[in-house]
Short mmCIF file of C-alpha atoms in Angstrom, two decimals:
data_model
loop_
_atom_site.label_atom_id
_atom_site.label_comp_id
_atom_site.label_asym_id
_atom_site.label_seq_id
_atom_site.Cartn_x
_atom_site.Cartn_y
_atom_site.Cartn_z
CA MET A 1 -0.04 0.05 0.00
CA ARG A 2 2.87 2.50 0.89
CA ARG A 3 4.47 1.85 -2.52
CA ARG A 4 1.16 2.50 -4.21
CA LEU A 5 0.70 5.80 -2.33
CA LEU A 6 4.09 7.01 -3.32
CA THR A 7 3.45 6.16 -6.99
CA VAL A 8 0.18 8.11 -6.97
CA ALA A 9 1.87 11.11 -5.31
CA ALA A 10 4.63 11.04 -7.89
CA LEU A 11 2.09 10.88 -10.74
CA ALA A 12 0.25 13.90 -9.25
CA SER A 13 3.48 15.81 -9.12
CA VAL A 14 4.29 14.97 -12.76
CA LEU A 15 0.81 16.12 -13.91
CA PHE A 16 1.04 19.33 -11.96
CA THR A 17 4.55 20.43 -12.85
CA GLY A 18 5.12 18.87 -16.27
CA LEU A 19 8.35 17.36 -14.97
CA THR A 20 9.30 13.71 -15.41
CA THR A 21 8.92 11.23 -12.68
CA ALA A 22 12.71 10.94 -12.24
CA GLN A 23 12.87 14.70 -11.70
CA ALA A 24 9.94 14.95 -9.40
CA THR A 25 11.01 12.14 -7.03
CA GLY A 26 14.09 10.69 -5.52
CA ARG A 27 16.85 11.24 -2.91
CA ASP A 28 19.38 13.93 -2.61
CA SER A 29 21.77 13.96 -5.53
CA ASP A 30 25.45 13.01 -5.50
CA VAL A 31 26.26 16.77 -5.81
CA THR A 32 24.11 17.68 -2.79
CA ARG A 33 25.60 14.99 -0.68
CA ALA A 34 29.18 15.72 -1.75
CA PHE A 35 28.78 19.52 -1.09
CA GLN A 36 27.27 18.86 2.37
CA ALA A 37 30.50 16.90 3.19
CA THR A 38 32.71 19.85 2.42
CA SER A 39 33.88 22.34 5.07
CA ARG A 40 35.93 25.56 5.37
CA SER A 41 39.07 23.45 5.55
CA THR A 42 38.36 21.42 2.38
CA ALA A 43 41.26 21.59 -0.02
CA TRP A 44 40.46 22.40 -3.63
CA THR A 45 42.78 22.11 -6.55
CA LEU A 46 42.62 24.27 -9.65
CA ALA A 47 42.63 21.28 -12.06
CA GLN A 48 42.03 22.89 -15.37
CA ARG A 49 42.08 26.30 -17.12
CA VAL A 50 40.25 26.66 -20.40
CA PRO A 51 40.60 30.06 -22.22
CA LEU A 52 37.45 31.23 -23.95
CA LYS A 53 38.60 32.57 -27.33
CA PHE A 54 35.69 34.89 -28.09
CA PRO A 55 34.27 38.09 -26.55
CA THR A 56 32.75 37.07 -23.30
CA TYR A 57 31.93 40.54 -21.78
CA HIS A 58 30.71 40.19 -18.18
CA PRO A 59 29.75 36.49 -17.43
CA GLN A 60 26.84 35.77 -15.08
CA GLY A 61 25.56 32.17 -14.89
CA PHE A 62 26.32 28.65 -15.91
CA ALA A 63 24.16 25.67 -16.77
CA ILE A 64 25.62 22.35 -17.85
CA VAL A 65 23.54 20.23 -20.10
CA GLY A 66 25.33 17.05 -21.17
CA ASP A 67 28.35 18.11 -23.24
CA GLN A 68 27.14 21.70 -23.48
CA ILE A 69 27.83 24.62 -21.22
CA PHE A 70 25.44 27.47 -21.25
CA LEU A 71 26.95 30.79 -20.15
CA SER A 72 24.89 34.04 -19.70
CA SER A 73 26.72 37.32 -20.09
CA VAL A 74 26.01 41.08 -20.32
CA GLU A 75 27.60 43.24 -22.92
CA VAL A 76 27.49 46.81 -21.59
CA LEU A 77 27.32 49.47 -24.40
CA GLU A 78 26.66 52.33 -22.05
CA ALA A 79 27.19 51.93 -18.27
CA PRO A 80 24.44 52.97 -15.88
CA VAL A 81 25.30 56.31 -14.14
CA LYS A 82 24.20 57.07 -10.54
CA TYR A 83 21.70 59.99 -10.11
CA PRO A 84 22.60 62.69 -7.56
CA VAL A 85 19.18 61.94 -6.15
CA PRO A 86 16.77 59.13 -7.05
CA VAL A 87 14.64 59.69 -10.17
CA ASP A 88 11.23 57.96 -10.30
CA GLY A 89 12.46 55.50 -7.69
CA TYR A 90 15.60 54.61 -9.49
CA ASP A 91 19.08 55.33 -8.25
CA ARG A 92 20.82 55.31 -11.65
CA THR A 93 20.21 55.43 -15.36
CA PRO A 94 19.27 52.18 -17.15
CA GLY A 95 22.37 52.24 -19.42
CA LYS A 96 22.39 50.31 -22.66
CA GLY A 97 23.61 46.82 -23.52
CA ILE A 98 23.07 43.33 -25.15
CA GLY A 99 22.23 40.19 -23.32
CA HIS A 100 23.93 37.04 -24.41
CA LEU A 101 23.48 33.39 -23.78
CA PHE A 102 26.57 31.55 -25.09
CA VAL A 103 26.59 27.83 -25.98
CA LEU A 104 29.91 26.19 -25.42
CA ASP A 105 31.33 22.73 -25.63
CA ARG A 106 33.41 21.49 -22.78
CA GLN A 107 36.60 22.55 -24.58
CA GLY A 108 35.38 26.18 -24.50
CA ASN A 109 34.54 26.46 -28.21
CA LEU A 110 31.67 28.73 -28.93
CA LYS A 111 28.75 27.05 -30.76
CA LYS A 112 26.01 29.62 -30.53
CA ASP A 113 25.31 33.18 -29.39
CA ILE A 114 21.64 33.54 -28.29
CA ARG A 115 20.37 37.09 -27.72
CA LEU A 116 18.18 37.76 -24.73
CA GLY A 117 16.32 40.78 -23.30
CA GLU A 118 14.31 43.76 -24.55
CA GLY A 119 15.06 47.46 -24.50
CA THR A 120 16.63 48.41 -21.23
CA ALA A 121 16.18 44.81 -19.86
CA TYR A 122 19.48 43.62 -21.20
CA HIS A 123 21.18 41.99 -18.17
CA PRO A 124 20.91 38.16 -18.19
CA GLY A 125 21.45 36.58 -14.78
CA GLY A 126 22.02 33.13 -13.24
CA LEU A 127 20.31 30.33 -15.01
CA ASP A 128 19.02 26.75 -14.43
CA PHE A 129 18.20 23.66 -16.46
CA ASP A 130 15.07 21.81 -15.37
CA GLY A 131 15.67 18.70 -17.49
CA LYS A 132 13.83 20.07 -20.44
CA ASP A 133 14.38 23.82 -20.62
CA LEU A 134 16.86 26.47 -19.48
CA TRP A 135 15.33 29.15 -17.27
CA VAL A 136 17.02 32.55 -17.40
CA PRO A 137 16.08 36.17 -16.49
CA ALA A 138 17.04 39.34 -18.27
CA ALA A 139 16.68 42.42 -16.19
CA GLU A 140 17.44 46.15 -16.16
CA TYR A 141 21.02 46.81 -14.90
CA ARG A 142 19.74 48.59 -11.68
CA PRO A 143 18.00 47.62 -8.52
CA ASN A 144 14.25 47.81 -7.94
CA SER A 145 13.59 47.74 -11.73
CA ARG A 146 12.14 45.01 -13.92
CA ALA A 147 12.90 41.62 -15.47
CA ILE A 148 11.78 39.16 -18.10
CA VAL A 149 12.01 35.37 -17.30
CA TYR A 150 12.65 33.24 -20.32
CA THR A 151 13.01 29.54 -21.22
CA VAL A 152 15.42 28.39 -23.83
CA ASP A 153 15.24 25.02 -25.57
CA PRO A 154 18.79 23.58 -25.31
CA LYS A 155 18.39 21.64 -28.52
CA THR A 156 16.69 24.12 -30.82
CA TYR A 157 17.77 27.35 -28.92
CA ARG A 158 14.23 28.61 -29.22
CA VAL A 159 13.57 31.48 -26.71
CA THR A 160 10.15 31.72 -25.06
CA GLU A 161 9.05 34.58 -22.66
CA ARG A 162 7.46 33.05 -19.58
CA PHE A 163 6.64 36.02 -17.34
CA ARG A 164 7.67 39.48 -16.21
CA VAL A 165 8.66 40.72 -12.79
CA LYS A 166 8.54 44.25 -11.30
CA ASP A 167 11.97 43.92 -9.78
CA HIS A 168 15.60 43.22 -10.90
CA VAL A 169 15.90 39.47 -10.98
CA GLY A 170 19.49 38.37 -10.81
CA GLY A 171 18.93 34.61 -11.21
CA VAL A 172 16.32 31.86 -11.27
CA VAL A 173 16.09 28.19 -10.37
CA ARG A 174 13.19 25.74 -11.05
CA ASP A 175 12.26 23.31 -8.26
CA ARG A 176 11.94 19.86 -9.80
CA THR A 177 9.66 18.68 -6.98
CA THR A 178 7.01 21.43 -7.23
CA GLY A 179 7.63 23.04 -10.69
CA GLN A 180 7.84 26.41 -8.98
CA VAL A 181 10.41 29.01 -10.11
CA HIS A 182 12.60 30.68 -7.45
CA GLY A 183 14.55 33.95 -8.01
CA VAL A 184 16.84 36.46 -6.31
CA SER A 185 16.80 40.18 -6.46
CA TRP A 186 19.62 42.68 -6.86
CA GLY A 187 22.33 41.50 -4.47
CA SER A 188 20.02 38.52 -3.66
CA ARG A 189 18.54 40.55 -0.69
CA THR A 190 15.17 39.29 -1.62
CA LEU A 191 14.09 35.74 -2.46
CA TYR A 192 11.11 35.06 -4.70
CA ASP A 193 8.86 32.12 -5.51
CA TRP A 194 6.56 32.08 -8.54
CA THR A 195 4.45 29.63 -10.44
CA PRO A 196 5.78 28.81 -13.96
CA THR A 197 3.44 31.47 -15.31
CA GLY A 198 4.59 34.17 -13.00
CA LYS A 199 2.16 34.25 -10.17
CA GLN A 200 4.03 35.38 -7.03
CA LEU A 201 3.83 32.90 -4.17
CA GLU A 202 6.37 34.33 -1.83
CA LYS A 203 8.74 37.26 -1.31
CA VAL A 204 10.98 37.03 1.74
CA ALA A 205 14.29 38.55 2.96
CA ASN A 206 17.45 36.53 2.41
CA GLU A 207 18.60 35.37 5.80
CA SER A 208 22.24 35.24 4.64
CA GLN A 209 24.32 38.33 5.48
CA ILE A 210 27.46 36.69 4.12
CA LEU A 211 27.05 36.25 0.44
CA ASP A 212 25.31 38.04 -2.46
CA TYR A 213 24.38 35.06 -4.66
CA GLN A 214 25.51 35.49 -8.25
CA ASP A 215 24.41 32.15 -9.72
CA CYS A 216 22.28 29.26 -8.42
CA ASP A 217 21.48 25.81 -9.73
CA TYR A 218 18.88 23.25 -8.62
CA ALA A 219 20.17 20.49 -6.31
CA ALA A 220 18.06 17.46 -5.85
CA ARG A 221 16.07 17.15 -3.85
CA GLY A 222 14.13 20.38 -3.36
CA LYS A 223 17.34 22.55 -2.84
CA GLN A 224 19.48 25.04 -4.71
CA LEU A 225 23.27 25.53 -4.69
CA CYS A 226 24.47 29.10 -4.90
CA GLY A 227 27.82 30.82 -5.37
CA GLY A 228 28.55 34.39 -4.73
CA VAL A 229 30.74 37.14 -3.21
CA THR A 230 30.56 40.00 -0.84
CA THR A 231 32.98 42.95 -1.33
CA LEU A 232 34.36 43.99 2.04
CA PRO A 233 36.70 46.89 3.04
CA GLY A 234 40.32 46.03 3.67
CA PRO A 235 43.17 48.00 5.29
CA ASN A 236 44.57 51.19 3.74
CA ASN A 237 41.61 51.86 1.47
CA THR A 238 41.62 48.50 -0.18
CA SER A 239 38.82 45.99 -0.63
CA TYR A 240 38.51 42.21 -1.21
CA ASP A 241 35.87 39.76 -2.31
CA LEU A 242 34.80 37.15 0.22
CA GLY A 243 33.54 34.25 -1.92
CA GLY A 244 31.56 31.18 -0.99
CA LEU A 245 28.97 28.57 -1.75
CA ALA A 246 25.66 27.85 -0.03
CA LEU A 247 22.97 25.11 -0.09
CA LEU A 248 19.41 26.44 0.50
CA ASP A 249 16.11 24.54 1.12
CA LEU A 250 13.71 25.84 -1.59
CA ARG A 251 10.65 25.24 0.58
CA THR A 252 11.86 27.20 3.70
CA ASN A 253 14.74 29.27 2.19
CA ARG A 254 16.88 28.01 5.11
CA ILE A 255 20.65 27.74 4.60
CA LEU A 256 21.53 24.05 5.06
CA HIS A 257 25.20 24.25 4.41
CA GLU A 258 27.57 27.09 3.68
CA ILE A 259 31.30 27.43 3.17
CA PRO A 260 33.73 30.18 2.24
CA PHE A 261 35.75 29.60 -0.95
CA PRO A 262 39.17 31.29 -0.46
CA TYR A 263 40.44 30.79 -4.05
CA PHE A 264 41.18 33.42 -6.57
CA SER A 265 41.77 33.64 -10.26
CA PRO A 266 45.50 33.44 -11.01
CA THR A 267 45.19 36.13 -13.62
CA THR A 268 43.22 38.90 -11.86
CA ASN A 269 42.83 37.96 -8.20
CA HIS A 270 38.97 38.00 -8.50
CA ASN A 271 37.42 35.49 -6.13
CA ALA A 272 36.58 32.24 -8.02
CA THR A 273 32.86 32.46 -7.13
CA ARG A 274 32.53 36.12 -8.27
CA ASN A 275 30.60 35.24 -11.50
CA PRO A 276 28.99 31.91 -12.64
CA VAL A 277 29.38 28.63 -10.82
CA ALA A 278 28.30 25.11 -11.47
CA LEU A 279 28.93 21.88 -9.53
CA GLU A 280 29.08 18.25 -10.81
CA THR A 281 30.49 14.97 -9.52
CA THR A 282 32.73 12.41 -11.15
CA PRO A 283 33.20 8.91 -9.65
CA THR A 284 35.91 10.23 -7.39
CA LYS A 285 35.66 14.04 -7.16
CA LEU A 286 33.41 16.98 -6.62
CA ARG A 287 34.03 19.47 -9.49
CA LEU A 288 33.40 23.23 -9.50
CA TYR A 289 33.18 25.26 -12.72
CA THR A 290 33.89 28.93 -12.42
CA ALA A 291 34.53 31.93 -14.66
CA PRO A 292 35.55 34.75 -12.47
CA ASP A 293 37.18 37.05 -15.02
CA ASP A 294 35.58 39.32 -17.56
CA GLY A 295 36.28 39.60 -21.24
CA GLU A 296 37.77 43.03 -20.73
CA ASP A 297 40.29 41.72 -18.17
CA PRO A 298 43.93 41.43 -19.43
CA ALA A 299 43.82 37.67 -20.03
CA GLY A 300 40.07 37.60 -20.93
CA THR A 301 37.75 34.90 -19.45
CA GLU A 302 38.74 31.31 -18.67
CA LEU A 303 36.74 28.34 -17.43
CA GLN A 304 38.58 27.65 -14.20
CA ILE A 305 37.75 24.22 -12.96
CA TYR A 306 38.42 23.26 -9.27
CA GLU A 307 38.25 19.66 -7.87
CA THR A 308 38.30 18.10 -4.39
CA PRO A 309 38.15 14.32 -3.61
CA LEU A 310 34.76 12.88 -2.56
CA GLN A 311 34.60 12.27 1.06
#
């Protein structure tokens, strides 16, 4: 009887969310369990550096789909400028730019450049793959603004608008257990929860005061793994980026596990988790993909891949 009840519940979840049974059920993933076994003393090795030999601009988010890597990025044509005093509720001009979603192979070769955004909403953010589609926002490059949430077919590259939000949305994740879409605001100070058609279900303050999440990915079951940085003042008018990774429960927004990531790009000294992040496991290792440097930096952007043995 118990097995029958579980089967009916799984079927109901599939019908409601449109996800497959495998996506809607199951235990914590290998990535989730491996990340929860890390600590602040975990040693990571920079195992691989892959130069990206095309204009990358300012990378934002990663999604790994089989042998493809999807990288969102913003090309700024005219940078936003702070107003002396707020204008119509905004603290700066919208600027001008172009939103990109680059499709790469694992060797870093560019396969496709998909354009995202509309008008002043040209800033793509962190993205997620739900097993069928990529979910990615494009927002104005200023807080308290607006955003458009899209899906992209990873096979045909077709872009579909899903809904609009009256706030800057810096990244989205789709929960495979409920079908709901979760997002973060400017600096991830606000956490959102929407239906797949954009009905707002929840808007709460982020309990973390340590990290501003830059990119998040779904982590089975019912969780998200986020990377980010917080810029802090240092001595003698200097500053530095405190980087880290966090695992959050998507139902409660509670932080389940969090670690600092004290590793920096060898070419710029940017913290490794400054821009996009993505985690995966091999049979023996937990692997972290990063791209902390911008295209305008002296050496351009690299995929910098860190590894640590599974515990």
